[in-house]
Amino acid sequence: MKLGLRLLQERAKSDSFWWPYIANLPETFTVPIFFPGEDIKNLQYAPILHQVNKRCRFLLEFEKEVQQKLHTVPLVDHPFYGQDVNSSSLGWAMSAASSRAFRLHGEVPMLLPLIDMCNHSFNPNARIVQERSVNSLDMSVKVLAEKKIKQNEAITLNYGCYPNDFFLLDYGFVITQNPYDQVELSYDGALLDAASMAAGVSSPNFSAPAKWQQDILSQLNLHGEGAVLKVSLGGPDVVDGRLLAALRVLLADDPEAVHKHDLNTLMSLDVQVPLGPTVEASALRTVLALCAIALQHFHTKIMDDQAILGGGPPLITQLAVQFRLQKKFTIVDVMQNISRRIKMLSPQKSTG
């Protein structure tokens, strides 16, 4: 927002050195704070709805704060040269900064004209290099080719390996088949009980873990004061390591067997059956059930979304539907991955 205020200040200045750059910025942005109410509902995903509401509340509160401070400022000292600053202009400025700024060494956000015209790719053909610190008068920022770039080929940069929530909230686009997309869940005993019942897994420990299990859950930061209960499905890890470790521990009945392994082992999906095939199969079936419950939170089915997109909806509606569709594909990918692992366990389980 600080960078956005500078942008508004330069936009209001008639002789700004940056005017040619500012004049070419979009008048509107496709980030969700500008979505019509119906398209915000079309996202159908609670974590991003929370973030959109949070940003909108911030803009409304910040508008009051700015206007109160500017109310008593004489015109000669007015930082925006007498121009009105409201939630609409603040939203434009914040969106311009979030969708175009780069954070390099020191995490200081910077607007880099021309460089910010490069689109995103997980397999980019160029990268940004910052030479010297932001406090140096000799600081420079360069774009270096990572490979041979053909004439008229777009120059692309990697904005970061993030889920679609980040790209939509800050940049206003959605990446199809994003390998880093995730679906957030809240770690909750009642939810795990419902999932275990759906999976046919019997365990009284989800809602009432034993003391030794509580100790491990505390180490995972899933129990006790200050616990972080947000876990996820999808992305490179497929299943959030803390969630996987918790399920393995809660489904185990032998403390000694569990304590033979460190947390990193219990959190890794690549470490096969650390607590035996029976516990592993139960844990993975519970993950499958959590996926099924997560899918039910969406009001539309995958086929419905594909039909809407096939009908050529307006851009904003297209973005909202594409966002939720990618979340569903992420869940389906996790289910397929976990199902394969369960099938591979079946021979071990029968011979064990």
Tab-separated table of C-alpha atoms in Angstrom:
chain	number	residue	atom	x	y	z
A	1	MET	CA	0.000	0.000	0.000
A	2	LYS	CA	2.958	2.340	0.669
A	3	LEU	CA	4.128	1.764	-2.886
A	4	GLY	CA	0.558	2.329	-4.085
A	5	LEU	CA	0.444	5.697	-2.332
A	6	ARG	CA	3.624	6.747	-4.114
A	7	LEU	CA	2.001	5.695	-7.374
A	8	LEU	CA	-1.087	7.849	-6.613
A	9	GLN	CA	1.173	10.764	-5.732
A	10	GLU	CA	3.054	10.520	-9.027
A	11	ARG	CA	-0.222	10.069	-10.946
A	12	ALA	CA	-1.533	13.312	-9.429
A	13	LYS	CA	1.662	15.240	-10.294
A	14	SER	CA	1.301	16.949	-13.680
A	15	ASP	CA	5.034	16.933	-14.440
A	16	SER	CA	5.889	13.507	-13.008
A	17	PHE	CA	8.976	11.854	-14.503
A	18	TRP	CA	7.021	8.585	-14.253
A	19	TRP	CA	3.944	9.778	-16.150
A	20	PRO	CA	4.683	7.832	-19.393
A	21	TYR	CA	4.843	4.662	-17.283
A	22	ILE	CA	1.747	5.453	-15.183
A	23	ALA	CA	-0.293	6.398	-18.263
A	24	ASN	CA	0.233	2.900	-19.641
A	25	LEU	CA	-0.933	1.104	-16.494
A	26	PRO	CA	-4.341	-0.608	-16.796
A	27	GLU	CA	-7.371	1.400	-15.697
A	28	THR	CA	-8.855	-1.687	-14.056
A	29	PHE	CA	-7.455	-4.934	-12.710
A	30	THR	CA	-8.853	-8.460	-12.640
A	31	VAL	CA	-8.079	-9.071	-8.963
A	32	PRO	CA	-10.995	-10.281	-6.786
A	33	ILE	CA	-11.427	-7.029	-4.807
A	34	PHE	CA	-12.949	-5.641	-8.027
A	35	PHE	CA	-15.133	-8.695	-8.742
A	36	PRO	CA	-18.929	-8.185	-8.784
A	37	GLY	CA	-20.637	-9.831	-5.799
A	38	GLU	CA	-21.909	-12.756	-7.865
A	39	ASP	CA	-18.436	-13.609	-9.129
A	40	ILE	CA	-16.973	-13.433	-5.630
A	41	LYS	CA	-19.563	-16.085	-4.712
A	42	ASN	CA	-18.538	-18.012	-7.829
A	43	LEU	CA	-15.106	-18.624	-6.296
A	44	GLN	CA	-16.784	-21.099	-3.877
A	45	TYR	CA	-13.640	-21.374	-1.743
A	46	ALA	CA	-13.668	-20.083	1.846
A	47	PRO	CA	-9.929	-19.259	2.255
A	48	ILE	CA	-9.863	-16.890	-0.728
A	49	LEU	CA	-13.228	-15.359	0.224
A	50	HIS	CA	-11.694	-14.591	3.625
A	51	GLN	CA	-8.706	-12.901	1.968
A	52	VAL	CA	-10.919	-10.846	-0.376
A	53	ASN	CA	-13.070	-9.661	2.555
A	54	LYS	CA	-9.944	-8.845	4.553
A	55	ARG	CA	-8.509	-6.696	1.740
A	56	CYS	CA	-11.818	-4.908	1.143
A	57	ARG	CA	-12.161	-4.133	4.865
A	58	PHE	CA	-8.593	-2.819	4.908
A	59	LEU	CA	-9.292	-0.471	1.976
A	60	LEU	CA	-12.440	0.932	3.591
A	61	GLU	CA	-10.685	1.481	6.935
A	62	PHE	CA	-7.577	2.912	5.265
A	63	GLU	CA	-9.742	5.298	3.215
A	64	LYS	CA	-11.120	6.788	6.453
A	65	GLU	CA	-7.635	7.084	7.945
A	66	VAL	CA	-6.213	8.796	4.842
A	67	GLN	CA	-9.131	11.212	4.497
A	68	GLN	CA	-8.952	12.157	8.185
A	69	LYS	CA	-5.253	12.992	7.833
A	70	LEU	CA	-5.714	14.897	4.550
A	71	HIS	CA	-8.705	16.881	5.831
A	72	THR	CA	-6.522	19.372	7.692
A	73	VAL	CA	-3.642	19.552	5.198
A	74	PRO	CA	-3.354	22.887	3.314
A	75	LEU	CA	-3.532	22.557	-0.475
A	76	VAL	CA	0.058	23.749	-0.872
A	77	ASP	CA	1.230	20.788	1.253
A	78	HIS	CA	-1.280	18.242	-0.068
A	79	PRO	CA	0.672	15.057	-1.057
A	80	PHE	CA	-1.869	14.291	-3.811
A	81	TYR	CA	-2.154	17.915	-5.052
A	82	GLY	CA	-5.747	18.271	-3.871
A	83	GLN	CA	-7.027	15.142	-5.611
A	84	ASP	CA	-9.544	12.985	-3.742
A	85	VAL	CA	-8.197	9.715	-2.385
A	86	ASN	CA	-10.930	7.125	-1.806
A	87	SER	CA	-11.275	3.347	-1.555
A	88	SER	CA	-11.590	3.078	-5.348
A	89	SER	CA	-8.323	4.890	-6.081
A	90	LEU	CA	-6.599	3.133	-3.162
A	91	GLY	CA	-7.800	-0.213	-4.525
A	92	TRP	CA	-6.430	0.674	-7.973
A	93	ALA	CA	-3.079	1.696	-6.495
A	94	MET	CA	-2.786	-1.375	-4.264
A	95	SER	CA	-3.673	-3.655	-7.186
A	96	ALA	CA	-1.198	-1.905	-9.503
A	97	ALA	CA	1.542	-2.411	-6.919
A	98	SER	CA	0.652	-6.009	-6.026
A	99	SER	CA	0.316	-7.111	-9.650
A	100	ARG	CA	3.471	-5.423	-10.932
A	101	ALA	CA	5.930	-5.021	-8.042
A	102	PHE	CA	8.955	-7.251	-7.533
A	103	ARG	CA	10.537	-8.156	-4.217
A	104	LEU	CA	14.227	-8.789	-4.623
A	105	HIS	CA	17.046	-8.712	-2.022
A	106	GLY	CA	15.765	-7.326	1.243
A	107	GLU	CA	12.123	-7.969	0.273
A	108	VAL	CA	11.620	-4.288	-0.604
A	109	PRO	CA	8.803	-4.049	-3.210
A	110	MET	CA	9.843	-2.140	-6.329
A	111	LEU	CA	8.026	-1.137	-9.490
A	112	LEU	CA	10.305	-1.867	-12.438
A	113	PRO	CA	8.982	-0.282	-15.666
A	114	LEU	CA	9.268	-2.493	-18.783
A	115	ILE	CA	10.458	-5.437	-16.680
A	116	ASP	CA	6.961	-5.678	-15.186
A	117	MET	CA	5.589	-6.366	-18.672
A	118	CYS	CA	7.151	-9.846	-18.616
A	119	ASN	CA	4.565	-12.577	-18.070
A	120	HIS	CA	4.849	-15.493	-15.652
A	121	SER	CA	6.058	-19.006	-16.437
A	122	PHE	CA	7.167	-21.900	-14.215
A	123	ASN	CA	9.648	-22.603	-17.008
A	124	PRO	CA	10.882	-19.055	-17.734
A	125	ASN	CA	13.382	-18.021	-20.362
A	126	ALA	CA	14.791	-15.154	-18.251
A	127	ARG	CA	15.445	-14.107	-14.661
A	128	ILE	CA	15.870	-10.878	-12.705
A	129	VAL	CA	19.207	-10.034	-11.137
A	130	GLN	CA	19.651	-7.228	-8.623
A	131	GLU	CA	23.143	-5.841	-8.273
A	132	ARG	CA	24.029	-4.111	-5.016
A	133	SER	CA	21.590	-3.322	-2.180
A	134	VAL	CA	18.518	-1.103	-2.358
A	135	ASN	CA	20.333	1.450	-0.195
A	136	SER	CA	23.100	1.886	-2.773
A	137	LEU	CA	22.971	4.685	-5.354
A	138	ASP	CA	24.561	2.227	-7.806
A	139	MET	CA	21.874	-0.424	-7.437
A	140	SER	CA	20.713	-1.869	-10.744
A	141	VAL	CA	18.173	-4.462	-11.811
A	142	LYS	CA	18.710	-6.504	-14.958
A	143	VAL	CA	16.848	-9.169	-16.885
A	144	LEU	CA	19.156	-11.956	-18.007
A	145	ALA	CA	18.244	-14.592	-20.571
A	146	GLU	CA	18.304	-18.151	-19.201
A	147	LYS	CA	18.229	-19.666	-22.673
A	148	LYS	CA	18.282	-18.579	-26.328
A	149	ILE	CA	15.210	-16.407	-26.935
A	150	LYS	CA	13.900	-16.257	-30.493
A	151	GLN	CA	12.865	-13.039	-32.178
A	152	ASN	CA	9.268	-12.046	-31.225
A	153	GLU	CA	9.199	-14.675	-28.482
A	154	ALA	CA	7.706	-13.437	-25.178
A	155	ILE	CA	10.163	-12.887	-22.335
A	156	THR	CA	8.919	-14.731	-19.249
A	157	LEU	CA	9.877	-14.694	-15.580
A	158	ASN	CA	8.941	-16.991	-12.701
A	159	TYR	CA	6.821	-14.943	-10.286
A	160	GLY	CA	7.190	-17.724	-7.713
A	161	CYS	CA	6.086	-21.286	-7.030
A	162	TYR	CA	2.721	-20.473	-5.447
A	163	PRO	CA	-0.857	-21.787	-5.367
A	164	ASN	CA	-3.506	-20.085	-7.488
A	165	ASP	CA	-4.799	-18.126	-4.476
A	166	PHE	CA	-1.646	-15.979	-4.638
A	167	PHE	CA	-1.767	-15.469	-8.406
A	168	LEU	CA	-5.456	-14.519	-8.426
A	169	LEU	CA	-5.336	-12.251	-5.360
A	170	ASP	CA	-2.198	-10.345	-6.356
A	171	TYR	CA	-1.974	-10.673	-10.152
A	172	GLY	CA	-5.514	-11.372	-11.337
A	173	PHE	CA	-4.904	-14.621	-13.246
A	174	VAL	CA	-5.262	-18.366	-12.702
A	175	ILE	CA	-2.783	-20.991	-13.858
A	176	THR	CA	-4.260	-24.183	-15.253
A	177	GLN	CA	-2.493	-27.367	-14.172
A	178	ASN	CA	-0.570	-25.436	-11.518
A	179	PRO	CA	1.661	-28.060	-9.814
A	180	TYR	CA	1.849	-25.838	-6.723
A	181	ASP	CA	-1.890	-25.367	-6.239
A	182	GLN	CA	-3.277	-26.504	-2.896
A	183	VAL	CA	-6.578	-26.848	-1.069
A	184	GLU	CA	-6.632	-25.619	2.518
A	185	LEU	CA	-8.317	-27.543	5.308
A	186	SER	CA	-8.719	-26.809	8.994
A	187	TYR	CA	-7.266	-29.549	11.205
A	188	ASP	CA	-10.238	-30.475	13.343
A	189	GLY	CA	-11.087	-33.583	15.386
A	190	ALA	CA	-14.721	-33.587	14.247
A	191	LEU	CA	-13.643	-33.399	10.579
A	192	LEU	CA	-11.198	-36.281	11.071
A	193	ASP	CA	-13.916	-38.313	12.804
A	194	ALA	CA	-16.261	-37.743	9.857
A	195	ALA	CA	-13.490	-38.688	7.402
A	196	SER	CA	-12.545	-41.831	9.332
A	197	MET	CA	-16.196	-42.950	9.430
A	198	ALA	CA	-16.519	-42.364	5.689
A	199	ALA	CA	-13.281	-44.307	5.140
A	200	GLY	CA	-14.398	-47.192	7.361
A	201	VAL	CA	-11.488	-46.566	9.718
A	202	SER	CA	-12.215	-47.013	13.395
A	203	SER	CA	-10.264	-44.780	15.784
A	204	PRO	CA	-11.430	-43.000	18.947
A	205	ASN	CA	-8.208	-40.974	19.033
A	206	PHE	CA	-9.063	-38.244	16.530
A	207	SER	CA	-11.261	-36.319	18.981
A	208	ALA	CA	-9.602	-37.626	22.151
A	209	PRO	CA	-5.932	-38.471	21.527
A	210	ALA	CA	-3.902	-40.198	24.235
A	211	LYS	CA	-1.348	-38.147	26.174
A	212	TRP	CA	1.616	-39.483	24.155
A	213	GLN	CA	-0.234	-38.657	20.942
A	214	GLN	CA	-1.029	-35.152	22.201
A	215	ASP	CA	2.687	-34.608	22.848
A	216	ILE	CA	3.533	-35.434	19.230
A	217	LEU	CA	0.643	-33.306	17.927
A	218	SER	CA	2.036	-30.414	19.976
A	219	GLN	CA	5.423	-30.904	18.309
A	220	LEU	CA	3.588	-30.724	14.976
A	221	ASN	CA	1.933	-27.502	16.190
A	222	LEU	CA	-1.511	-29.088	15.829
A	223	HIS	CA	-2.376	-29.182	19.521
A	224	GLY	CA	-2.255	-26.805	22.441
A	225	GLU	CA	-2.008	-23.054	22.768
A	226	GLY	CA	-0.908	-21.239	19.634
A	227	ALA	CA	-1.474	-24.285	17.401
A	228	VAL	CA	-1.566	-23.575	13.643
A	229	LEU	CA	-4.505	-25.636	12.414
A	230	LYS	CA	-4.313	-24.784	8.706
A	231	VAL	CA	-3.227	-27.815	6.677
A	232	SER	CA	-3.359	-28.508	2.948
A	233	LEU	CA	-3.798	-31.069	0.200
A	234	GLY	CA	-1.976	-30.840	-3.134
A	235	GLY	CA	1.228	-29.190	-4.255
A	236	PRO	CA	4.589	-30.967	-4.478
A	237	ASP	CA	4.082	-32.760	-1.127
A	238	VAL	CA	0.620	-34.076	-2.166
A	239	VAL	CA	-0.434	-34.220	1.510
A	240	ASP	CA	0.597	-31.668	4.137
A	241	GLY	CA	3.342	-33.362	6.151
A	242	ARG	CA	1.861	-32.304	9.489
A	243	LEU	CA	-1.529	-33.764	8.565
A	244	LEU	CA	0.017	-37.029	7.376
A	245	ALA	CA	2.120	-37.388	10.541
A	246	ALA	CA	-0.914	-36.651	12.714
A	247	LEU	CA	-3.005	-39.324	10.987
A	248	ARG	CA	-0.228	-41.895	11.252
A	249	VAL	CA	0.256	-41.163	14.956
A	250	LEU	CA	-3.453	-41.120	15.822
A	251	LEU	CA	-4.059	-44.421	14.052
A	252	ALA	CA	-1.112	-46.134	15.760
A	253	ASP	CA	-1.557	-47.973	19.055
A	254	ASP	CA	2.102	-48.648	19.823
A	255	PRO	CA	3.927	-45.606	21.293
A	256	GLU	CA	7.288	-47.358	21.144
A	257	ALA	CA	6.981	-48.014	17.406
A	258	VAL	CA	6.069	-44.362	16.812
A	259	HIS	CA	8.920	-42.985	18.930
A	260	LYS	CA	11.449	-44.924	16.851
A	261	HIS	CA	10.887	-42.374	14.068
A	262	ASP	CA	11.626	-38.643	13.995
A	263	LEU	CA	9.016	-36.102	12.889
A	264	ASN	CA	10.515	-35.707	9.401
A	265	THR	CA	10.045	-39.427	8.751
A	266	LEU	CA	6.448	-39.367	10.004
A	267	MET	CA	5.724	-36.297	7.862
A	268	SER	CA	7.093	-37.734	4.614
A	269	LEU	CA	4.838	-39.442	2.079
A	270	ASP	CA	7.969	-40.789	0.382
A	271	VAL	CA	8.858	-42.822	3.480
A	272	GLN	CA	6.667	-45.853	2.941
A	273	VAL	CA	4.819	-47.496	5.827
A	274	PRO	CA	6.952	-46.207	8.743
A	275	LEU	CA	4.352	-47.595	11.158
A	276	GLY	CA	3.374	-50.647	9.116
A	277	PRO	CA	1.017	-51.231	6.168
A	278	THR	CA	-2.166	-51.398	8.273
A	279	VAL	CA	-1.656	-47.970	9.836
A	280	GLU	CA	-0.520	-46.557	6.475
A	281	ALA	CA	-3.578	-47.878	4.622
A	282	SER	CA	-5.896	-46.419	7.279
A	283	ALA	CA	-4.129	-43.058	7.161
A	284	LEU	CA	-4.279	-42.888	3.364
A	285	ARG	CA	-7.954	-43.941	3.287
A	286	THR	CA	-8.676	-41.129	5.738
A	287	VAL	CA	-6.888	-38.693	3.403
A	288	LEU	CA	-9.093	-39.971	0.551
A	289	ALA	CA	-12.184	-39.302	2.642
A	290	LEU	CA	-10.929	-35.788	3.490
A	291	CYS	CA	-10.574	-35.175	-0.251
A	292	ALA	CA	-14.145	-36.326	-0.853
A	293	ILE	CA	-15.411	-34.012	1.912
A	294	ALA	CA	-13.395	-31.103	0.458
A	295	LEU	CA	-14.992	-31.690	-2.966
A	296	GLN	CA	-18.457	-31.571	-1.412
A	297	HIS	CA	-17.793	-28.021	-0.157
A	298	PHE	CA	-18.062	-26.784	-3.755
A	299	HIS	CA	-21.613	-26.120	-4.932
A	300	THR	CA	-20.951	-27.179	-8.523
A	301	LYS	CA	-19.448	-30.253	-10.124
A	302	ILE	CA	-16.468	-30.342	-12.487
A	303	MET	CA	-18.737	-30.967	-15.498
A	304	ASP	CA	-20.871	-27.939	-14.537
A	305	ASP	CA	-17.789	-25.702	-14.446
A	306	GLN	CA	-16.519	-27.011	-17.770
A	307	ALA	CA	-19.918	-26.323	-19.330
A	308	ILE	CA	-19.906	-22.735	-18.024
A	309	LEU	CA	-16.408	-22.117	-19.393
A	310	GLY	CA	-17.405	-23.670	-22.710
A	311	GLY	CA	-20.218	-21.112	-22.999
A	312	GLY	CA	-17.795	-18.172	-23.232
A	313	PRO	CA	-18.647	-16.268	-20.028
A	314	PRO	CA	-17.346	-12.742	-19.236
A	315	LEU	CA	-13.664	-12.595	-18.243
A	316	ILE	CA	-14.281	-12.133	-14.501
A	317	THR	CA	-16.758	-15.020	-14.361
A	318	GLN	CA	-14.294	-17.113	-16.360
A	319	LEU	CA	-11.546	-16.376	-13.801
A	320	ALA	CA	-13.769	-17.257	-10.828
A	321	VAL	CA	-14.966	-20.529	-12.372
A	322	GLN	CA	-11.457	-21.439	-13.573
A	323	PHE	CA	-10.132	-20.852	-10.049
A	324	ARG	CA	-12.590	-23.235	-8.380
A	325	LEU	CA	-12.228	-25.777	-11.192
A	326	GLN	CA	-8.459	-25.930	-10.661
A	327	LYS	CA	-9.037	-26.505	-6.932
A	328	LYS	CA	-11.248	-29.484	-7.788
A	329	PHE	CA	-8.658	-30.856	-10.224
A	330	THR	CA	-6.055	-30.529	-7.454
A	331	ILE	CA	-8.230	-32.622	-5.129
A	332	VAL	CA	-8.837	-35.222	-7.838
A	333	ASP	CA	-5.084	-35.436	-8.521
A	334	VAL	CA	-4.434	-36.042	-4.810
A	335	MET	CA	-7.132	-38.752	-4.747
A	336	GLN	CA	-5.597	-40.511	-7.733
A	337	ASN	CA	-2.114	-40.332	-6.198
A	338	ILE	CA	-3.301	-41.670	-2.830
A	339	SER	CA	-5.385	-44.417	-4.480
A	340	ARG	CA	-2.294	-45.656	-6.330
A	341	ARG	CA	-0.380	-45.778	-3.048
A	342	ILE	CA	-3.168	-47.736	-1.346
A	343	LYS	CA	-3.171	-50.296	-4.177
A	344	MET	CA	0.576	-50.708	-3.819
A	345	LEU	CA	0.047	-51.387	-0.106
A	346	SER	CA	-2.497	-54.162	-0.619
A	347	PRO	CA	0.032	-57.002	-1.195
A	348	GLN	CA	2.077	-55.843	1.815
A	349	LYS	CA	-1.012	-55.730	3.962
A	350	SER	CA	-2.165	-59.222	2.992
A	351	THR	CA	1.268	-60.776	3.571
A	352	GLY	CA	1.827	-58.775	6.768
